[in-house]
Amino acid sequence: MKWQQVQDSPAAVFVVVLDPGEEVLAQITGFAREQSLGASQVTAVGAFSQATVGWFDRSARNYRRIPVDEQCEVLSLLGDIAVGEEGPTPHLHAVLGLPDGTTRGGHLLEGRVWPTLEVIVRDSPVALAKIHRPDLGLALINLPDGASRGSGT
């Protein structure tokens, strides 16, 4: 993995390029913790030699694994980085293109890079906390008391 900070102010922006064989979540998690990222937006394109995405089954409170055991294009990878119990933690979703033009998508559980993954990380000067919600079986961003509430319209 190589990276370069391309903007400092008003918020840091990084370009991160992953190498063949690297596992995406491990690399992005390590990078986020090295840089002490606390509220970041992540986007990326590239390709994987194999990947696993997941669909959250709310009755089981766990992800149904959807393996992609072939080379696939990363048509879209997006998500966030917020501070969880173990430090900065990425939450990523991916849409993967298969050789026949079909797609697989969901929560990214694993992705093995081939030949590259080009990641843009836009940080924010604030930190957001992820709190485990036992009622849902997920860790979600927890906005502080006093955060504005929208009407949803």
PDB file of N, CA and C in Angstrom, residues 58-139:
ATOM      1  N   ARG A  58     -31.740  -9.172   9.411  1.00  0.00           N
ATOM      2  CA  ARG A  58     -32.082  -8.581  10.704  1.00  0.00           C
ATOM      3  C   ARG A  58     -32.659  -9.584  11.684  1.00  0.00           C
ATOM      4  N   SER A  59     -33.306 -10.630  11.212  1.00  0.00           N
ATOM      5  CA  SER A  59     -33.831 -11.618  12.164  1.00  0.00           C
ATOM      6  C   SER A  59     -32.698 -12.437  12.778  1.00  0.00           C
ATOM      7  N   ALA A  60     -31.656 -12.721  12.011  1.00  0.00           N
ATOM      8  CA  ALA A  60     -30.506 -13.457  12.528  1.00  0.00           C
ATOM      9  C   ALA A  60     -29.478 -12.534  13.170  1.00  0.00           C
ATOM     10  N   ARG A  61     -29.600 -11.211  12.916  1.00  0.00           N
ATOM     11  CA  ARG A  61     -28.641 -10.212  13.405  1.00  0.00           C
ATOM     12  C   ARG A  61     -27.219 -10.541  12.982  1.00  0.00           C
ATOM     13  N   ASN A  62     -27.116 -10.933  11.730  1.00  0.00           N
ATOM     14  CA  ASN A  62     -25.809 -11.276  11.178  1.00  0.00           C
ATOM     15  C   ASN A  62     -25.865 -11.129   9.664  1.00  0.00           C
ATOM     16  N   TYR A  63     -24.685 -11.107   9.040  1.00  0.00           N
ATOM     17  CA  TYR A  63     -24.614 -10.978   7.595  1.00  0.00           C
ATOM     18  C   TYR A  63     -24.701 -12.333   6.901  1.00  0.00           C
ATOM     19  N   ARG A  64     -25.528 -12.404   5.871  1.00  0.00           N
ATOM     20  CA  ARG A  64     -25.515 -13.557   4.978  1.00  0.00           C
ATOM     21  C   ARG A  64     -24.361 -13.319   4.010  1.00  0.00           C
ATOM     22  N   ARG A  65     -23.443 -14.243   3.969  1.00  0.00           N
ATOM     23  CA  ARG A  65     -22.247 -14.084   3.145  1.00  0.00           C
ATOM     24  C   ARG A  65     -22.569 -14.394   1.686  1.00  0.00           C
ATOM     25  N   ILE A  66     -22.088 -13.514   0.801  1.00  0.00           N
ATOM     26  CA  ILE A  66     -22.258 -13.681  -0.637  1.00  0.00           C
ATOM     27  C   ILE A  66     -20.854 -13.723  -1.237  1.00  0.00           C
ATOM     28  N   PRO A  67     -20.296 -14.926  -1.456  1.00  0.00           N
ATOM     29  CA  PRO A  67     -18.936 -15.016  -1.982  1.00  0.00           C
ATOM     30  C   PRO A  67     -18.888 -14.702  -3.475  1.00  0.00           C
ATOM     31  N   VAL A  68     -17.826 -14.031  -3.864  1.00  0.00           N
ATOM     32  CA  VAL A  68     -17.525 -13.783  -5.274  1.00  0.00           C
ATOM     33  C   VAL A  68     -16.137 -14.388  -5.489  1.00  0.00           C
ATOM     34  N   ASP A  69     -16.111 -15.616  -6.002  1.00  0.00           N
ATOM     35  CA  ASP A  69     -14.873 -16.383  -6.109  1.00  0.00           C
ATOM     36  C   ASP A  69     -14.225 -16.274  -7.481  1.00  0.00           C
ATOM     37  N   GLU A  70     -14.226 -15.058  -8.032  1.00  0.00           N
ATOM     38  CA  GLU A  70     -13.596 -14.814  -9.321  1.00  0.00           C
ATOM     39  C   GLU A  70     -13.208 -13.344  -9.394  1.00  0.00           C
ATOM     40  N   GLN A  71     -12.381 -13.029 -10.372  1.00  0.00           N
ATOM     41  CA  GLN A  71     -11.996 -11.638 -10.550  1.00  0.00           C
ATOM     42  C   GLN A  71     -13.240 -10.803 -10.800  1.00  0.00           C
ATOM     43  N   CYS A  72     -13.279  -9.633 -10.176  1.00  0.00           N
ATOM     44  CA  CYS A  72     -14.429  -8.734 -10.337  1.00  0.00           C
ATOM     45  C   CYS A  72     -13.945  -7.293 -10.307  1.00  0.00           C
ATOM     46  N   GLU A  73     -14.658  -6.455 -11.029  1.00  0.00           N
ATOM     47  CA  GLU A  73     -14.379  -5.024 -11.026  1.00  0.00           C
ATOM     48  C   GLU A  73     -15.086  -4.391  -9.831  1.00  0.00           C
ATOM     49  N   VAL A  74     -14.395  -3.502  -9.146  1.00  0.00           N
ATOM     50  CA  VAL A  74     -15.024  -2.723  -8.092  1.00  0.00           C
ATOM     51  C   VAL A  74     -15.663  -1.524  -8.785  1.00  0.00           C
ATOM     52  N   LEU A  75     -16.955  -1.648  -9.072  1.00  0.00           N
ATOM     53  CA  LEU A  75     -17.676  -0.592  -9.768  1.00  0.00           C
ATOM     54  C   LEU A  75     -17.928   0.591  -8.852  1.00  0.00           C
ATOM     55  N   SER A  76     -18.138   0.293  -7.581  1.00  0.00           N
ATOM     56  CA  SER A  76     -18.351   1.324  -6.578  1.00  0.00           C
ATOM     57  C   SER A  76     -18.013   0.750  -5.214  1.00  0.00           C
ATOM     58  N   LEU A  77     -17.216   1.471  -4.470  1.00  0.00           N
ATOM     59  CA  LEU A  77     -16.956   1.127  -3.077  1.00  0.00           C
ATOM     60  C   LEU A  77     -17.067   2.436  -2.313  1.00  0.00           C
ATOM     61  N   LEU A  78     -17.957   2.467  -1.329  1.00  0.00           N
ATOM     62  CA  LEU A  78     -18.115   3.695  -0.563  1.00  0.00           C
ATOM     63  C   LEU A  78     -18.463   3.355   0.872  1.00  0.00           C
ATOM     64  N   GLY A  79     -18.208   4.317   1.726  1.00  0.00           N
ATOM     65  CA  GLY A  79     -18.511   4.111   3.125  1.00  0.00           C
ATOM     66  C   GLY A  79     -17.938   5.194   3.997  1.00  0.00           C
ATOM     67  N   ASP A  80     -17.794   4.853   5.275  1.00  0.00           N
ATOM     68  CA  ASP A  80     -17.286   5.821   6.238  1.00  0.00           C
ATOM     69  C   ASP A  80     -16.284   5.157   7.169  1.00  0.00           C
ATOM     70  N   ILE A  81     -15.611   6.008   7.913  1.00  0.00           N
ATOM     71  CA  ILE A  81     -14.731   5.568   9.000  1.00  0.00           C
ATOM     72  C   ILE A  81     -15.151   6.362  10.223  1.00  0.00           C
ATOM     73  N   ALA A  82     -15.473   5.644  11.296  1.00  0.00           N
ATOM     74  CA  ALA A  82     -15.822   6.279  12.565  1.00  0.00           C
ATOM     75  C   ALA A  82     -15.125   5.498  13.673  1.00  0.00           C
ATOM     76  N   VAL A  83     -15.094   6.079  14.852  1.00  0.00           N
ATOM     77  CA  VAL A  83     -14.359   5.468  15.958  1.00  0.00           C
ATOM     78  C   VAL A  83     -15.246   4.463  16.671  1.00  0.00           C
ATOM     79  N   GLY A  84     -14.809   3.185  16.631  1.00  0.00           N
ATOM     80  CA  GLY A  84     -15.508   2.118  17.323  1.00  0.00           C
ATOM     81  C   GLY A  84     -14.777   1.736  18.592  1.00  0.00           C
ATOM     82  N   GLU A  85     -15.169   0.629  19.177  1.00  0.00           N
ATOM     83  CA  GLU A  85     -14.572   0.166  20.435  1.00  0.00           C
ATOM     84  C   GLU A  85     -13.080  -0.096  20.305  1.00  0.00           C
ATOM     85  N   GLU A  86     -12.629  -0.487  19.113  1.00  0.00           N
ATOM     86  CA  GLU A  86     -11.213  -0.809  18.910  1.00  0.00           C
ATOM     87  C   GLU A  86     -10.451   0.284  18.172  1.00  0.00           C
ATOM     88  N   GLY A  87     -11.080   1.444  17.997  1.00  0.00           N
ATOM     89  CA  GLY A  87     -10.448   2.542  17.279  1.00  0.00           C
ATOM     90  C   GLY A  87     -11.158   2.803  15.973  1.00  0.00           C
ATOM     91  N   PRO A  88     -10.533   3.618  15.095  1.00  0.00           N
ATOM     92  CA  PRO A  88     -11.170   3.905  13.814  1.00  0.00           C
ATOM     93  C   PRO A  88     -11.490   2.625  13.046  1.00  0.00           C
ATOM     94  N   THR A  89     -12.734   2.563  12.554  1.00  0.00           N
ATOM     95  CA  THR A  89     -13.233   1.357  11.903  1.00  0.00           C
ATOM     96  C   THR A  89     -13.996   1.724  10.638  1.00  0.00           C
ATOM     97  N   PRO A  90     -13.611   1.121   9.492  1.00  0.00           N
ATOM     98  CA  PRO A  90     -14.355   1.399   8.257  1.00  0.00           C
ATOM     99  C   PRO A  90     -15.648   0.604   8.177  1.00  0.00           C
ATOM    100  N   HIS A  91     -16.636   1.207   7.551  1.00  0.00           N
ATOM    101  CA  HIS A  91     -17.909   0.556   7.214  1.00  0.00           C
ATOM    102  C   HIS A  91     -18.070   0.782   5.719  1.00  0.00           C
ATOM    103  N   LEU A  92     -17.891  -0.276   4.924  1.00  0.00           N
ATOM    104  CA  LEU A  92     -17.816  -0.144   3.471  1.00  0.00           C
ATOM    105  C   LEU A  92     -18.861  -1.000   2.778  1.00  0.00           C
ATOM    106  N   HIS A  93     -19.430  -0.468   1.709  1.00  0.00           N
ATOM    107  CA  HIS A  93     -20.333  -1.206   0.836  1.00  0.00           C
ATOM    108  C   HIS A  93     -19.735  -1.217  -0.556  1.00  0.00           C
ATOM    109  N   ALA A  94     -19.970  -2.295  -1.295  1.00  0.00           N
ATOM    110  CA  ALA A  94     -19.378  -2.433  -2.627  1.00  0.00           C
ATOM    111  C   ALA A  94     -20.393  -2.967  -3.622  1.00  0.00           C
ATOM    112  N   VAL A  95     -20.250  -2.508  -4.857  1.00  0.00           N
ATOM    113  CA  VAL A  95     -20.939  -3.096  -6.001  1.00  0.00           C
ATOM    114  C   VAL A  95     -19.827  -3.659  -6.881  1.00  0.00           C
ATOM    115  N   LEU A  96     -19.891  -4.970  -7.139  1.00  0.00           N
ATOM    116  CA  LEU A  96     -18.846  -5.671  -7.879  1.00  0.00           C
ATOM    117  C   LEU A  96     -19.390  -6.152  -9.212  1.00  0.00           C
ATOM    118  N   GLY A  97     -18.658  -5.852 -10.292  1.00  0.00           N
ATOM    119  CA  GLY A  97     -19.050  -6.265 -11.631  1.00  0.00           C
ATOM    120  C   GLY A  97     -18.394  -7.579 -12.007  1.00  0.00           C
ATOM    121  N   LEU A  98     -19.196  -8.532 -12.508  1.00  0.00           N
ATOM    122  CA  LEU A  98     -18.708  -9.854 -12.899  1.00  0.00           C
ATOM    123  C   LEU A  98     -18.488  -9.905 -14.413  1.00  0.00           C
ATOM    124  N   PRO A  99     -17.754 -10.918 -14.902  1.00  0.00           N
ATOM    125  CA  PRO A  99     -17.415 -10.992 -16.325  1.00  0.00           C
ATOM    126  C   PRO A  99     -18.609 -10.989 -17.274  1.00  0.00           C
ATOM    127  N   ASP A 100     -19.763 -11.481 -16.817  1.00  0.00           N
ATOM    128  CA  ASP A 100     -20.935 -11.524 -17.694  1.00  0.00           C
ATOM    129  C   ASP A 100     -21.785 -10.254 -17.606  1.00  0.00           C
ATOM    130  N   GLY A 101     -21.305  -9.260 -16.876  1.00  0.00           N
ATOM    131  CA  GLY A 101     -22.022  -7.999 -16.761  1.00  0.00           C
ATOM    132  C   GLY A 101     -22.986  -7.924 -15.599  1.00  0.00           C
ATOM    133  N   THR A 102     -23.158  -9.025 -14.872  1.00  0.00           N
ATOM    134  CA  THR A 102     -24.015  -8.981 -13.687  1.00  0.00           C
ATOM    135  C   THR A 102     -23.223  -8.377 -12.529  1.00  0.00           C
ATOM    136  N   THR A 103     -23.915  -8.089 -11.447  1.00  0.00           N
ATOM    137  CA  THR A 103     -23.268  -7.489 -10.286  1.00  0.00           C
ATOM    138  C   THR A 103     -23.625  -8.238  -9.011  1.00  0.00           C
ATOM    139  N   ARG A 104     -22.785  -8.064  -8.025  1.00  0.00           N
ATOM    140  CA  ARG A 104     -23.044  -8.501  -6.654  1.00  0.00           C
ATOM    141  C   ARG A 104     -22.745  -7.293  -5.794  1.00  0.00           C
ATOM    142  N   GLY A 105     -23.505  -7.116  -4.746  1.00  0.00           N
ATOM    143  CA  GLY A 105     -23.266  -5.965  -3.896  1.00  0.00           C
ATOM    144  C   GLY A 105     -23.693  -6.207  -2.480  1.00  0.00           C
ATOM    145  N   GLY A 106     -23.168  -5.382  -1.597  1.00  0.00           N
ATOM    146  CA  GLY A 106     -23.532  -5.442  -0.193  1.00  0.00           C
ATOM    147  C   GLY A 106     -22.426  -4.895   0.672  1.00  0.00           C
ATOM    148  N   HIS A 107     -22.538  -5.187   1.953  1.00  0.00           N
ATOM    149  CA  HIS A 107     -21.540  -4.801   2.942  1.00  0.00           C
ATOM    150  C   HIS A 107     -20.243  -5.554   2.620  1.00  0.00           C
ATOM    151  N   LEU A 108     -19.129  -4.846   2.482  1.00  0.00           N
ATOM    152  CA  LEU A 108     -17.869  -5.517   2.156  1.00  0.00           C
ATOM    153  C   LEU A 108     -17.328  -6.237   3.387  1.00  0.00           C
ATOM    154  N   LEU A 109     -17.248  -7.553   3.310  1.00  0.00           N
ATOM    155  CA  LEU A 109     -16.712  -8.372   4.400  1.00  0.00           C
ATOM    156  C   LEU A 109     -15.253  -8.729   4.152  1.00  0.00           C
ATOM    157  N   GLU A 110     -14.889  -8.871   2.865  1.00  0.00           N
ATOM    158  CA  GLU A 110     -13.509  -9.200   2.506  1.00  0.00           C
ATOM    159  C   GLU A 110     -13.309  -8.880   1.030  1.00  0.00           C
ATOM    160  N   GLY A 111     -12.115  -8.409   0.700  1.00  0.00           N
ATOM    161  CA  GLY A 111     -11.768  -8.173  -0.692  1.00  0.00           C
ATOM    162  C   GLY A 111     -10.273  -8.298  -0.877  1.00  0.00           C
ATOM    163  N   ARG A 112      -9.858  -9.131  -1.811  1.00  0.00           N
ATOM    164  CA  ARG A 112      -8.437  -9.332  -2.108  1.00  0.00           C
ATOM    165  C   ARG A 112      -8.131  -8.569  -3.400  1.00  0.00           C
ATOM    166  N   VAL A 113      -7.257  -7.575  -3.302  1.00  0.00           N
ATOM    167  CA  VAL A 113      -6.978  -6.666  -4.418  1.00  0.00           C
ATOM    168  C   VAL A 113      -6.251  -7.377  -5.551  1.00  0.00           C
ATOM    169  N   TRP A 114      -6.712  -7.115  -6.781  1.00  0.00           N
ATOM    170  CA  TRP A 114      -5.965  -7.466  -7.989  1.00  0.00           C
ATOM    171  C   TRP A 114      -6.534  -6.705  -9.161  1.00  0.00           C
ATOM    172  N   PRO A 115      -5.809  -5.901  -9.871  1.00  0.00           N
ATOM    173  CA  PRO A 115      -4.413  -5.557  -9.652  1.00  0.00           C
ATOM    174  C   PRO A 115      -4.220  -4.354  -8.730  1.00  0.00           C
ATOM    175  N   THR A 116      -5.285  -3.531  -8.539  1.00  0.00           N
ATOM    176  CA  THR A 116      -5.145  -2.350  -7.692  1.00  0.00           C
ATOM    177  C   THR A 116      -6.494  -1.947  -7.120  1.00  0.00           C
ATOM    178  N   LEU A 117      -6.448  -1.145  -6.093  1.00  0.00           N
ATOM    179  CA  LEU A 117      -7.634  -0.470  -5.589  1.00  0.00           C
ATOM    180  C   LEU A 117      -7.194   0.951  -5.273  1.00  0.00           C
ATOM    181  N   GLU A 118      -7.871   1.929  -5.870  1.00  0.00           N
ATOM    182  CA  GLU A 118      -7.545   3.339  -5.691  1.00  0.00           C
ATOM    183  C   GLU A 118      -8.597   3.955  -4.791  1.00  0.00           C
ATOM    184  N   VAL A 119      -8.163   4.368  -3.606  1.00  0.00           N
ATOM    185  CA  VAL A 119      -9.065   4.790  -2.541  1.00  0.00           C
ATOM    186  C   VAL A 119      -8.863   6.280  -2.249  1.00  0.00           C
ATOM    187  N   ILE A 120      -9.954   7.005  -2.132  1.00  0.00           N
ATOM    188  CA  ILE A 120      -9.909   8.399  -1.699  1.00  0.00           C
ATOM    189  C   ILE A 120     -10.543   8.455  -0.312  1.00  0.00           C
ATOM    190  N   VAL A 121      -9.820   9.022   0.642  1.00  0.00           N
ATOM    191  CA  VAL A 121     -10.310   9.168   2.010  1.00  0.00           C
ATOM    192  C   VAL A 121     -10.384  10.656   2.327  1.00  0.00           C
ATOM    193  N   ARG A 122     -11.575  11.137   2.611  1.00  0.00           N
ATOM    194  CA  ARG A 122     -11.793  12.538   2.979  1.00  0.00           C
ATOM    195  C   ARG A 122     -12.115  12.580   4.467  1.00  0.00           C
ATOM    196  N   ASP A 123     -11.209  13.152   5.236  1.00  0.00           N
ATOM    197  CA  ASP A 123     -11.399  13.197   6.683  1.00  0.00           C
ATOM    198  C   ASP A 123     -12.122  14.476   7.082  1.00  0.00           C
ATOM    199  N   SER A 124     -12.592  14.489   8.291  1.00  0.00           N
ATOM    200  CA  SER A 124     -13.280  15.628   8.876  1.00  0.00           C
ATOM    201  C   SER A 124     -12.547  15.982  10.167  1.00  0.00           C
ATOM    202  N   PRO A 125     -12.576  17.232  10.567  1.00  0.00           N
ATOM    203  CA  PRO A 125     -11.867  17.603  11.803  1.00  0.00           C
ATOM    204  C   PRO A 125     -12.572  17.137  13.079  1.00  0.00           C
ATOM    205  N   VAL A 126     -13.740  16.523  12.971  1.00  0.00           N
ATOM    206  CA  VAL A 126     -14.447  16.021  14.154  1.00  0.00           C
ATOM    207  C   VAL A 126     -14.311  14.503  14.206  1.00  0.00           C
ATOM    208  N   ALA A 127     -14.725  13.918  15.307  1.00  0.00           N
ATOM    209  CA  ALA A 127     -14.745  12.460  15.424  1.00  0.00           C
ATOM    210  C   ALA A 127     -16.183  12.008  15.656  1.00  0.00           C
ATOM    211  N   LEU A 128     -16.538  10.898  15.041  1.00  0.00           N
ATOM    212  CA  LEU A 128     -17.843  10.281  15.249  1.00  0.00           C
ATOM    213  C   LEU A 128     -17.634   8.934  15.916  1.00  0.00           C
ATOM    214  N   ALA A 129     -18.488   8.620  16.873  1.00  0.00           N
ATOM    215  CA  ALA A 129     -18.373   7.355  17.593  1.00  0.00           C
ATOM    216  C   ALA A 129     -19.382   6.351  17.057  1.00  0.00           C
ATOM    217  N   LYS A 130     -18.912   5.113  16.914  1.00  0.00           N
ATOM    218  CA  LYS A 130     -19.812   3.991  16.593  1.00  0.00           C
ATOM    219  C   LYS A 130     -20.075   3.237  17.891  1.00  0.00           C
ATOM    220  N   ILE A 131     -21.340   3.023  18.168  1.00  0.00           N
ATOM    221  CA  ILE A 131     -21.759   2.339  19.388  1.00  0.00           C
ATOM    222  C   ILE A 131     -22.519   1.076  19.000  1.00  0.00           C
ATOM    223  N   HIS A 132     -22.147  -0.037  19.648  1.00  0.00           N
ATOM    224  CA  HIS A 132     -22.850  -1.296  19.380  1.00  0.00           C
ATOM    225  C   HIS A 132     -24.277  -1.202  19.909  1.00  0.00           C
ATOM    226  N   ARG A 133     -25.220  -1.543  19.044  1.00  0.00           N
ATOM    227  CA  ARG A 133     -26.633  -1.540  19.399  1.00  0.00           C
ATOM    228  C   ARG A 133     -27.103  -2.985  19.499  1.00  0.00           C
ATOM    229  N   PRO A 134     -27.143  -3.554  20.712  1.00  0.00           N
ATOM    230  CA  PRO A 134     -27.559  -4.954  20.872  1.00  0.00           C
ATOM    231  C   PRO A 134     -28.950  -5.233  20.307  1.00  0.00           C
ATOM    232  N   ASP A 135     -29.838  -4.228  20.337  1.00  0.00           N
ATOM    233  CA  ASP A 135     -31.187  -4.422  19.827  1.00  0.00           C
ATOM    234  C   ASP A 135     -31.194  -4.653  18.319  1.00  0.00           C
ATOM    235  N   LEU A 136     -30.158  -4.164  17.629  1.00  0.00           N
ATOM    236  CA  LEU A 136     -30.059  -4.327  16.180  1.00  0.00           C
ATOM    237  C   LEU A 136     -28.991  -5.340  15.767  1.00  0.00           C
ATOM    238  N   GLY A 137     -28.004  -5.563  16.642  1.00  0.00           N
ATOM    239  CA  GLY A 137     -26.902  -6.449  16.308  1.00  0.00           C
ATOM    240  C   GLY A 137     -25.827  -5.771  15.483  1.00  0.00           C
ATOM    241  N   LEU A 138     -25.793  -4.436  15.498  1.00  0.00           N
ATOM    242  CA  LEU A 138     -24.846  -3.665  14.692  1.00  0.00           C
ATOM    243  C   LEU A 138     -24.241  -2.533  15.504  1.00  0.00           C
ATOM    244  N   ALA A 139     -23.060  -2.088  15.084  1.00  0.00           N
ATOM    245  CA  ALA A 139     -22.479  -0.859  15.608  1.00  0.00           C
ATOM    246  C   ALA A 139     -22.828   0.260  14.640  1.00  0.00           C
TER     247      ALA A 139
END
